[in-house]
Coordinates of C-alpha atoms and ligand atoms in Angstrom, one line a residue:
M1 CA 18.7 -28.9 -38.5
S2 CA 17.2 -30.8 -35.6
Q3 CA 17.2 -29.3 -32.1
N4 CA 20.3 -31.2 -30.9
P5 CA 21.9 -32.8 -34.0
S6 CA 24.5 -35.4 -33.6
I7 CA 27.9 -34.9 -35.2
D8 CA 26.9 -37.4 -37.9
E9 CA 23.8 -35.3 -38.9
L10 CA 26.0 -32.3 -39.6
S11 CA 27.9 -31.7 -42.8
E12 CA 30.7 -29.3 -43.7
E13 CA 28.1 -26.9 -45.2
D14 CA 26.6 -26.5 -41.7
F15 CA 29.8 -24.7 -40.6
L16 CA 30.9 -21.2 -41.5
Y17 CA 34.2 -22.4 -42.8
G18 CA 33.4 -26.1 -43.4
R19 CA 35.1 -27.1 -40.2
K20 CA 38.4 -25.7 -41.5
G21 CA 38.1 -22.2 -39.9
P22 CA 40.5 -20.2 -37.8
W23 CA 41.9 -21.9 -34.7
P24 CA 43.9 -20.5 -31.8
Q25 CA 47.5 -21.6 -31.3
P26 CA 50.3 -20.6 -28.9
Q27 CA 51.1 -17.0 -29.6
P28 CA 54.3 -17.0 -31.8
A29 CA 55.9 -14.0 -29.9
H30 CA 55.3 -15.5 -26.4
P31 CA 54.1 -19.1 -26.7
L32 CA 54.0 -19.6 -23.0
G33 CA 53.3 -16.1 -21.7
E34 CA 50.5 -14.7 -23.8
A35 CA 47.0 -15.8 -24.5
P36 CA 46.7 -18.2 -27.5
G37 CA 46.4 -16.3 -30.8
V38 CA 44.9 -16.8 -34.2
V39 CA 47.7 -16.7 -36.8
H40 CA 45.8 -17.9 -39.8
V41 CA 42.9 -15.6 -40.5
P42 CA 40.4 -16.4 -43.3
I43 CA 41.0 -14.2 -46.4
N44 CA 37.4 -12.9 -46.4
E45 CA 37.8 -11.6 -42.9
W46 CA 41.0 -9.8 -44.0
A47 CA 39.2 -8.2 -46.9
D48 CA 36.3 -7.1 -44.7
W49 CA 38.8 -5.6 -42.2
W50 CA 40.9 -3.8 -44.8
L51 CA 37.8 -2.3 -46.3
H52 CA 36.3 -1.0 -43.1
V53 CA 39.2 -0.7 -40.6
G54 CA 42.7 -1.0 -42.1
S55 CA 41.9 1.6 -44.8
R56 CA 41.0 4.1 -42.1
Y57 CA 44.5 3.6 -40.6
L58 CA 46.1 4.4 -44.0
L59 CA 43.9 7.4 -44.6
T60 CA 44.5 8.8 -41.1
L61 CA 48.2 8.8 -41.6
S62 CA 47.7 11.9 -43.7
R63 CA 47.2 13.8 -40.5
V64 CA 50.8 13.3 -39.3
P65 CA 52.0 16.8 -40.4
W66 CA 49.1 18.6 -38.8
E67 CA 49.3 16.6 -35.5
Y68 CA 53.0 17.2 -35.3
L69 CA 52.5 20.9 -36.0
K70 CA 50.0 21.1 -33.2
S71 CA 52.4 19.4 -30.9
F72 CA 55.2 21.9 -31.9
M73 CA 52.9 24.8 -31.2
E74 CA 52.0 23.5 -27.7
P75 CA 55.3 22.3 -26.3
G76 CA 55.7 20.0 -23.3
L77 CA 53.2 19.0 -20.7
E78 CA 50.5 21.0 -19.0
S79 CA 50.3 21.2 -15.2
V80 CA 48.0 18.7 -13.5
S81 CA 46.4 20.1 -10.3
D82 CA 45.8 17.8 -7.3
V83 CA 42.1 18.1 -8.0
E84 CA 42.6 16.9 -11.6
F85 CA 45.0 14.2 -10.5
N86 CA 42.5 12.9 -8.0
N87 CA 39.9 13.0 -10.6
Y88 CA 41.9 10.8 -13.0
L89 CA 42.4 8.3 -10.2
S90 CA 38.7 8.4 -9.1
R91 CA 36.8 8.7 -12.4
S92 CA 38.4 7.0 -15.3
M93 CA 39.8 3.8 -16.7
I94 CA 42.7 4.2 -14.3
T95 CA 40.3 3.2 -11.5
K96 CA 40.6 -0.4 -12.7
F97 CA 43.8 -0.5 -10.7
I98 CA 42.2 0.5 -7.4
T99 CA 42.3 -2.2 -4.8
P100 CA 41.7 -2.5 -1.0
D101 CA 44.2 -5.3 -0.9
F102 CA 47.7 -4.5 0.3
D103 CA 50.4 -7.1 0.0
S104 CA 53.4 -7.4 2.3
K105 CA 55.5 -5.1 0.1
D106 CA 52.8 -2.4 0.0
I107 CA 52.4 -2.6 3.8
E108 CA 56.1 -2.1 4.3
I109 CA 56.2 0.8 1.9
F110 CA 53.3 2.6 3.5
K111 CA 54.0 1.5 7.1
S112 CA 54.0 5.1 8.4
F113 CA 50.3 5.4 7.4
E114 CA 47.1 4.1 8.9
L115 CA 46.0 1.7 6.1
K116 CA 42.6 0.7 7.5
G117 CA 39.9 1.7 5.0
K118 CA 42.5 2.9 2.5
F119 CA 43.0 1.8 -1.1
L120 CA 45.9 1.4 -3.4
I121 CA 46.8 1.9 -7.1
D122 CA 49.8 -0.3 -7.9
L123 CA 51.7 0.5 -11.2
E124 CA 54.7 -1.7 -10.5
A125 CA 54.0 -3.6 -13.8
I126 CA 55.7 -1.1 -16.0
K127 CA 59.1 -1.8 -14.5
C128 CA 59.7 -4.2 -17.3
V129 CA 59.7 -1.4 -20.0
H130 CA 63.3 -0.9 -21.4
T131 CA 63.3 2.7 -22.2
F132 CA 64.9 4.5 -25.2
K133 CA 67.8 6.8 -24.4
G134 CA 66.7 9.9 -22.6
L135 CA 63.3 8.5 -21.6
Y136 CA 62.3 7.3 -18.2
V137 CA 59.6 5.1 -16.5
S138 CA 59.2 4.0 -12.9
G139 CA 57.0 1.7 -11.1
T140 CA 54.8 3.7 -8.7
K141 CA 52.2 3.0 -6.0
V142 CA 49.6 5.5 -4.8
L143 CA 48.0 5.4 -1.4
L144 CA 44.3 6.5 -1.7
N145 CA 42.1 7.9 0.9
P146 CA 38.4 7.3 0.0
Q147 CA 36.0 10.2 0.4
S148 CA 32.3 10.0 -0.2
S149 CA 32.5 10.2 -4.0
H150 CA 36.2 10.2 -4.9
Y151 CA 39.7 9.4 -3.7
I152 CA 42.4 11.6 -2.5
A153 CA 46.0 10.6 -3.2
E154 CA 47.9 10.8 0.0
A155 CA 51.3 9.5 -1.0
I156 CA 53.2 8.2 -4.0
W157 CA 55.9 5.6 -3.9
V158 CA 58.5 6.0 -6.7
D159 CA 60.2 2.7 -7.1
E160 CA 63.2 3.9 -9.1
T161 CA 64.4 6.3 -6.4
K162 CA 62.8 4.3 -3.5
S163 CA 61.1 7.5 -2.4
L164 CA 57.9 8.1 -0.6
I165 CA 56.6 11.4 -1.7
R166 CA 53.6 13.4 -0.4
P167 CA 52.3 16.9 -0.9
P168 CA 53.8 19.5 -0.5
D169 CA 57.1 17.8 -1.2
A170 CA 59.0 19.3 -4.2
G171 CA 58.9 16.0 -5.9
W172 CA 55.1 15.7 -5.8
E173 CA 54.5 17.3 -9.2
L174 CA 56.9 15.0 -11.1
A175 CA 55.7 12.0 -9.1
K176 CA 52.2 12.7 -10.3
Y177 CA 53.3 12.6 -13.9
F178 CA 55.1 9.3 -13.4
V179 CA 51.9 7.9 -11.9
L180 CA 49.8 9.1 -14.9
Q181 CA 52.4 7.7 -17.3
G182 CA 52.5 4.4 -15.5
A183 CA 48.7 4.3 -15.5
A184 CA 48.6 5.0 -19.2
I185 CA 51.1 2.3 -20.1
A186 CA 49.7 -0.3 -17.8
S187 CA 46.1 0.5 -18.8
T188 CA 46.8 0.1 -22.5
L189 CA 49.3 -2.8 -22.3
V190 CA 48.5 -4.8 -19.2
V191 CA 44.8 -4.5 -18.3
H192 CA 43.0 -3.6 -21.5
P193 CA 44.7 -6.4 -23.6
L194 CA 42.8 -8.9 -21.3
I195 CA 39.6 -7.8 -23.1
H196 CA 41.3 -8.4 -26.4
F197 CA 43.5 -11.4 -26.9
P198 CA 42.0 -14.1 -24.7
L199 CA 38.7 -13.6 -26.4
D200 CA 40.2 -14.3 -29.8
S201 CA 40.0 -18.0 -28.8
V202 CA 36.3 -17.7 -28.2
N203 CA 35.9 -15.9 -31.5
A204 CA 37.8 -18.5 -33.5
V205 CA 36.4 -21.7 -31.8
T206 CA 32.9 -20.4 -32.2
K207 CA 33.4 -19.9 -35.9
T208 CA 35.0 -23.3 -36.4
A209 CA 33.4 -25.7 -33.9
L210 CA 29.7 -24.5 -33.8
P211 CA 27.4 -24.9 -36.8
K212 CA 26.1 -21.7 -38.3
N213 CA 22.5 -22.3 -37.2
H214 CA 23.3 -23.1 -33.6
P215 CA 21.6 -20.5 -31.3
L216 CA 24.9 -19.8 -29.6
F217 CA 26.6 -19.1 -32.9
K218 CA 23.7 -16.8 -34.0
L219 CA 23.9 -14.9 -30.7
F220 CA 27.6 -14.3 -31.1
E221 CA 27.7 -13.7 -34.8
P222 CA 27.4 -9.9 -35.0
H223 CA 30.0 -9.7 -32.2
L224 CA 32.7 -11.6 -34.0
R225 CA 33.3 -9.3 -36.9
F226 CA 36.7 -7.5 -37.6
T227 CA 38.3 -8.9 -34.5
L228 CA 40.7 -11.7 -35.7
P229 CA 42.4 -9.5 -38.4
L230 CA 42.7 -6.6 -36.0
E231 CA 44.4 -8.7 -33.3
N232 CA 46.6 -10.3 -35.8
A233 CA 47.7 -6.9 -37.1
V234 CA 48.4 -5.6 -33.6
L235 CA 50.4 -8.6 -32.5
N236 CA 52.2 -9.6 -35.7
F237 CA 52.4 -6.8 -38.2
K238 CA 55.9 -5.2 -38.6
S239 CA 54.1 -1.9 -38.7
S240 CA 52.3 -2.4 -35.4
L241 CA 52.8 0.3 -32.7
L242 CA 54.0 -2.6 -30.4
Q243 CA 57.1 -2.9 -32.6
S244 CA 57.9 0.6 -31.3
K245 CA 60.3 1.7 -34.0
W246 CA 61.7 5.2 -33.9
W247 CA 60.5 6.0 -37.5
M248 CA 56.8 5.2 -36.7
P249 CA 54.9 8.5 -36.4
Y250 CA 52.3 6.7 -34.3
A251 CA 54.3 4.6 -31.9
P252 CA 54.2 6.6 -28.6
Y253 CA 55.5 4.2 -26.0
P254 CA 58.8 5.0 -24.3
G255 CA 60.7 1.7 -24.8
F256 CA 61.7 -1.2 -26.9
A257 CA 59.3 -3.8 -28.3
N258 CA 60.4 -6.7 -26.1
G259 CA 59.7 -4.9 -22.9
L260 CA 56.3 -3.8 -24.2
R261 CA 55.4 -7.4 -25.0
D262 CA 56.4 -8.4 -21.5
L263 CA 53.6 -6.1 -20.3
L264 CA 51.1 -8.3 -22.1
V265 CA 52.6 -11.4 -20.4
E266 CA 52.3 -9.7 -17.0
G267 CA 48.6 -9.1 -17.7
F268 CA 47.9 -12.7 -18.7
K269 CA 50.2 -14.6 -16.3
G270 CA 50.0 -12.1 -13.5
I271 CA 52.9 -10.9 -11.3
K272 CA 54.0 -13.3 -8.6
G273 CA 53.5 -12.0 -5.1
N274 CA 51.6 -8.9 -6.2
L275 CA 47.9 -8.9 -5.3
S276 CA 47.2 -6.2 -7.9
Y277 CA 48.2 -8.4 -10.8
P278 CA 46.5 -11.8 -10.5
A279 CA 46.8 -14.3 -13.4
Y280 CA 44.0 -14.1 -16.0
K281 CA 40.8 -16.1 -15.6
F282 CA 37.9 -15.9 -18.0
P283 CA 35.4 -13.8 -16.0
L284 CA 31.8 -15.0 -15.6
S285 CA 30.7 -11.4 -14.7
P286 CA 32.4 -7.9 -14.8
Q287 CA 35.5 -7.5 -12.7
K288 CA 34.9 -5.4 -9.6
V289 CA 36.1 -1.8 -10.2
Y290 CA 36.0 0.4 -7.1
S291 CA 34.6 3.6 -8.8
S292 CA 31.8 5.1 -10.7
Y293 CA 33.6 3.7 -13.8
G294 CA 32.9 0.3 -12.4
D295 CA 29.3 1.3 -11.5
F296 CA 28.8 2.4 -15.1
Q297 CA 30.0 -1.0 -16.4
D298 CA 28.0 -3.0 -13.9
A299 CA 24.8 -1.1 -14.9
Y300 CA 24.8 -2.8 -18.3
W301 CA 25.5 -6.3 -16.9
P302 CA 21.9 -7.5 -16.0
V303 CA 20.7 -6.5 -19.5
F304 CA 23.3 -8.8 -21.1
L305 CA 22.6 -11.6 -18.7
N306 CA 18.9 -11.4 -19.3
F307 CA 19.4 -11.3 -23.0
A308 CA 21.7 -14.3 -23.1
T309 CA 19.3 -16.2 -20.9
E310 CA 16.3 -15.5 -23.2
M311 CA 18.3 -16.3 -26.4
L312 CA 19.7 -19.6 -25.1
K313 CA 16.6 -20.8 -23.4
D314 CA 16.1 -23.7 -25.9
V315 CA 19.7 -24.9 -25.7
K316 CA 19.7 -28.1 -23.7
R317 CA 22.0 -28.5 -20.8
D318 CA 23.6 -31.5 -22.4
D319 CA 23.9 -30.0 -25.9
H320 CA 27.1 -31.8 -27.1
L321 CA 28.0 -29.0 -29.5
V322 CA 28.1 -26.5 -26.6
K323 CA 30.0 -29.0 -24.5
N324 CA 32.5 -29.6 -27.3
W325 CA 32.9 -25.9 -27.8
A326 CA 33.5 -25.3 -24.1
Q327 CA 35.9 -28.2 -23.7
H328 CA 38.1 -26.8 -26.5
L329 CA 38.1 -23.4 -24.9
S330 CA 38.8 -24.7 -21.4
H331 CA 42.1 -26.0 -22.6
M332 CA 43.0 -22.6 -24.0
L333 CA 41.7 -20.1 -21.4
P334 CA 42.2 -20.4 -17.7
G335 CA 38.8 -20.2 -15.9
F336 CA 36.8 -21.1 -19.0
P337 CA 34.2 -23.8 -18.0
N338 CA 34.8 -27.2 -19.4
A339 CA 32.3 -29.6 -20.9
H340 CA 30.9 -30.6 -17.6
E341 CA 30.9 -27.1 -16.0
I342 CA 29.2 -25.5 -19.0
S343 CA 26.2 -27.8 -18.5
Q344 CA 25.7 -26.8 -14.9
S345 CA 23.1 -24.2 -13.7
N346 CA 23.3 -21.1 -15.8
T347 CA 27.0 -21.2 -16.6
L348 CA 26.4 -21.1 -20.3
E349 CA 24.3 -18.0 -20.0
Q350 CA 26.9 -16.3 -17.8
V351 CA 29.7 -17.2 -20.3
A352 CA 27.7 -15.9 -23.2
A353 CA 26.7 -12.7 -21.4
S354 CA 30.2 -12.1 -20.3
Y355 CA 31.6 -12.5 -23.8
L356 CA 29.0 -10.1 -25.3
W357 CA 29.4 -7.6 -22.5
Q358 CA 33.2 -7.7 -22.7
V359 CA 33.5 -7.2 -26.5
S360 CA 31.0 -4.4 -26.5
V361 CA 30.6 -2.3 -23.3
G362 CA 33.7 -3.4 -21.5
H363 CA 36.0 -2.9 -24.5
T364 CA 34.6 0.3 -26.0
V365 CA 34.3 2.2 -22.8
D366 CA 38.1 1.8 -22.1
H367 CA 38.8 3.2 -25.6
Y368 CA 36.4 6.1 -25.2
D369 CA 37.7 7.1 -21.8
Y370 CA 41.4 6.7 -22.4
G371 CA 41.2 7.9 -26.0
H372 CA 39.8 11.2 -24.8
M373 CA 42.4 11.9 -22.1
D374 CA 44.6 14.9 -22.6
V375 CA 47.9 13.8 -24.0
R376 CA 49.6 16.7 -22.3
K377 CA 48.4 15.7 -18.9
V378 CA 48.6 11.9 -19.1
P379 CA 52.0 11.3 -20.8
L380 CA 53.4 8.1 -22.2
R381 CA 56.9 9.4 -22.4
L382 CA 58.9 11.5 -19.8
R383 CA 62.3 13.0 -20.3
Q384 CA 63.2 13.8 -16.7
A385 CA 64.4 11.1 -14.3
P386 CA 62.0 9.9 -11.6
P387 CA 62.0 12.1 -8.6
S388 CA 63.2 11.8 -5.0
K389 CA 61.4 13.8 -2.4
N390 CA 63.1 17.1 -3.3
D391 CA 63.3 16.9 -7.1
E392 CA 61.2 19.5 -8.8
V393 CA 60.1 19.5 -12.4
K394 CA 63.0 21.3 -14.1
N395 CA 61.1 22.5 -17.1
R396 CA 57.6 21.3 -17.9
K397 CA 58.0 22.3 -21.6
K398 CA 60.9 19.9 -21.9
L399 CA 59.3 16.9 -20.1
V400 CA 58.3 15.7 -23.6
T401 CA 59.4 16.7 -27.1
F402 CA 57.0 17.7 -29.9
W403 CA 57.6 14.4 -31.6
D404 CA 56.8 12.5 -28.4
T405 CA 53.4 14.3 -28.4
G406 CA 53.0 14.0 -32.1
K407 CA 53.3 10.2 -32.0
Y408 CA 50.9 10.1 -29.0
R409 CA 48.3 12.3 -30.8
M410 CA 48.5 10.0 -33.8
A411 CA 48.1 6.9 -31.7
Q412 CA 45.1 8.5 -29.9
I413 CA 43.4 9.0 -33.3
L414 CA 44.5 5.7 -34.9
F415 CA 44.3 3.2 -32.1
F416 CA 43.3 4.5 -28.6
R417 CA 40.1 6.4 -29.3
N418 CA 37.2 4.2 -30.4
S419 CA 36.3 4.3 -34.1
T420 CA 33.0 2.4 -34.1
V421 CA 32.1 0.7 -37.4
T422 CA 29.2 -1.5 -36.2
K423 CA 27.2 -0.4 -33.2
L424 CA 25.9 -2.6 -30.4
I425 CA 22.5 -0.9 -30.6
D426 CA 22.2 -1.7 -34.4
C427 CA 23.1 -5.4 -34.1
Q428 CA 21.0 -7.7 -36.3
Y429 CA 20.6 -11.4 -35.3
R430 CA 19.5 -14.3 -37.5
F431 CA 16.7 -15.4 -35.3
E432 CA 13.3 -15.9 -36.9
E433 CA 11.2 -17.0 -33.9
S434 CA 8.8 -14.3 -32.6
S435 CA 9.9 -15.0 -29.0
K436 CA 13.5 -14.4 -30.0
R437 CA 12.6 -11.2 -32.0
A438 CA 10.9 -10.0 -28.8
A439 CA 13.9 -10.8 -26.7
I440 CA 16.1 -8.8 -29.1
Q441 CA 13.8 -5.9 -28.9
N442 CA 13.8 -6.1 -25.1
F443 CA 17.6 -6.2 -25.1
K444 CA 17.8 -3.0 -27.1
E445 CA 15.2 -1.3 -24.9
G446 CA 17.2 -2.4 -21.9
L447 CA 20.3 -0.9 -23.3
K448 CA 18.6 2.4 -24.0
R449 CA 17.1 2.4 -20.4
V450 CA 20.6 1.9 -18.9
D451 CA 22.0 4.7 -21.1
R452 CA 19.3 7.1 -19.8
E453 CA 19.9 6.0 -16.2
V454 CA 23.7 6.4 -16.2
K455 CA 23.3 9.8 -17.8
A456 CA 20.8 10.8 -15.1
Q457 CA 23.2 9.6 -12.4
N458 CA 26.1 11.4 -14.0
I459 CA 28.1 8.2 -14.4
C460 CA 27.9 7.9 -18.2
F461 CA 31.4 7.1 -19.4
I462 CA 30.3 6.5 -23.0
P463 CA 27.0 7.1 -24.8
L464 CA 25.3 4.0 -26.0
E465 CA 25.5 5.2 -29.6
E466 CA 29.3 4.9 -29.5
I467 CA 29.5 1.4 -28.1
A468 CA 30.7 -1.0 -30.7
A469 CA 29.3 -4.5 -31.4
S470 CA 32.7 -6.2 -31.4
I471 CA 36.4 -5.6 -30.8
Q472 CA 37.1 -3.6 -33.9
F473 CA 39.8 -1.0 -32.7
Ligands
FE2_1 FE1 40.9 -2.3 -27.5

């Protein structure tokens, strides 16, 4: 293939699926509210996924009796001290919600506080969950006072009871559980999905619109595997945990499927008037996260940008295949550069680095962090109504049932915790040129260096060995 072949020089054989590959379309469940989805996944991708990922789900189901027994032996929730609570809000995936921006509603709620220099965690998004009988959720907002290395929660707004609760109010303990529940739901169904579903379009359009030997295709290739069948299963299978049926021993959420799906819409479309939930835009670099969790993610970014720059060095700014690829994606994803924009400055390198970074570091670290949280401290279900100022926890052992915890434990093992099949550090790329082989070597050495550095700084949120090459869980 010549350096920059014209469309006429290419044949069907030059493309992975002969130009008839997967393509994004409006998501059937929410055509206007969710990111485009890939409904027709090639059969070979399904086979690969079933062999390496789907089969694990089926085998893991054998653990249901054991996980339920464990839940029966350890009833209810455990207490969460203020130190632990502040630690969750300062050093975990939950910190993605931290913002210095207060909108007019927030200012009104916290008007009795000095807000200068303060931060906010806003979990209003989960109000759209329609709970099952006997289960509760509430939107909450937490006012954070930053210290040198962490935040202290000063007050919690509980939206259901319109209560502003602070320590040592009797309602503080229950309010903390509602914050942690809201954070768990919004993390997994509002924020994290933004590293999943919008990127399906990039995955599919790359496979279908770029020839197999294009440098951009070869760069992305190891990072495309398993994703399309996985996403299709999560969004469309009748057995998906998002269907939230009572008989599913792994469906831990507290409400009906339609409300859960609305959370995905809130993530993609944003919540009008709420500064904490802007509409999705394809990021050209990692989102700012005000914590060591963010520092950890940022530490890897230059290594990816450098790698993409080296690997795409020979791609001409006016490469019409890249422009065509970007033009398609710009119609599907807000913020994705169009044909003109992709040819400016180093936009292509930023887009490529962002994609690679998101599907590996950005995606896996969320799973590793949330997937290892204590299910008896960060609940998804709660069986006491949200508190007013003076409402104590009635009985911590009855805040959840054993089947609530059993479902949650199963979901942790099946879906939330990372189950890495192909590792980032083991990626093989089909580049033959010695300069490219050297750049790949450099990339891997850079990854190992960052791994050592973040460990030395005590901000390692996932060891490099665990980071997956693609979205595969
Ligand atoms: Fe994920």
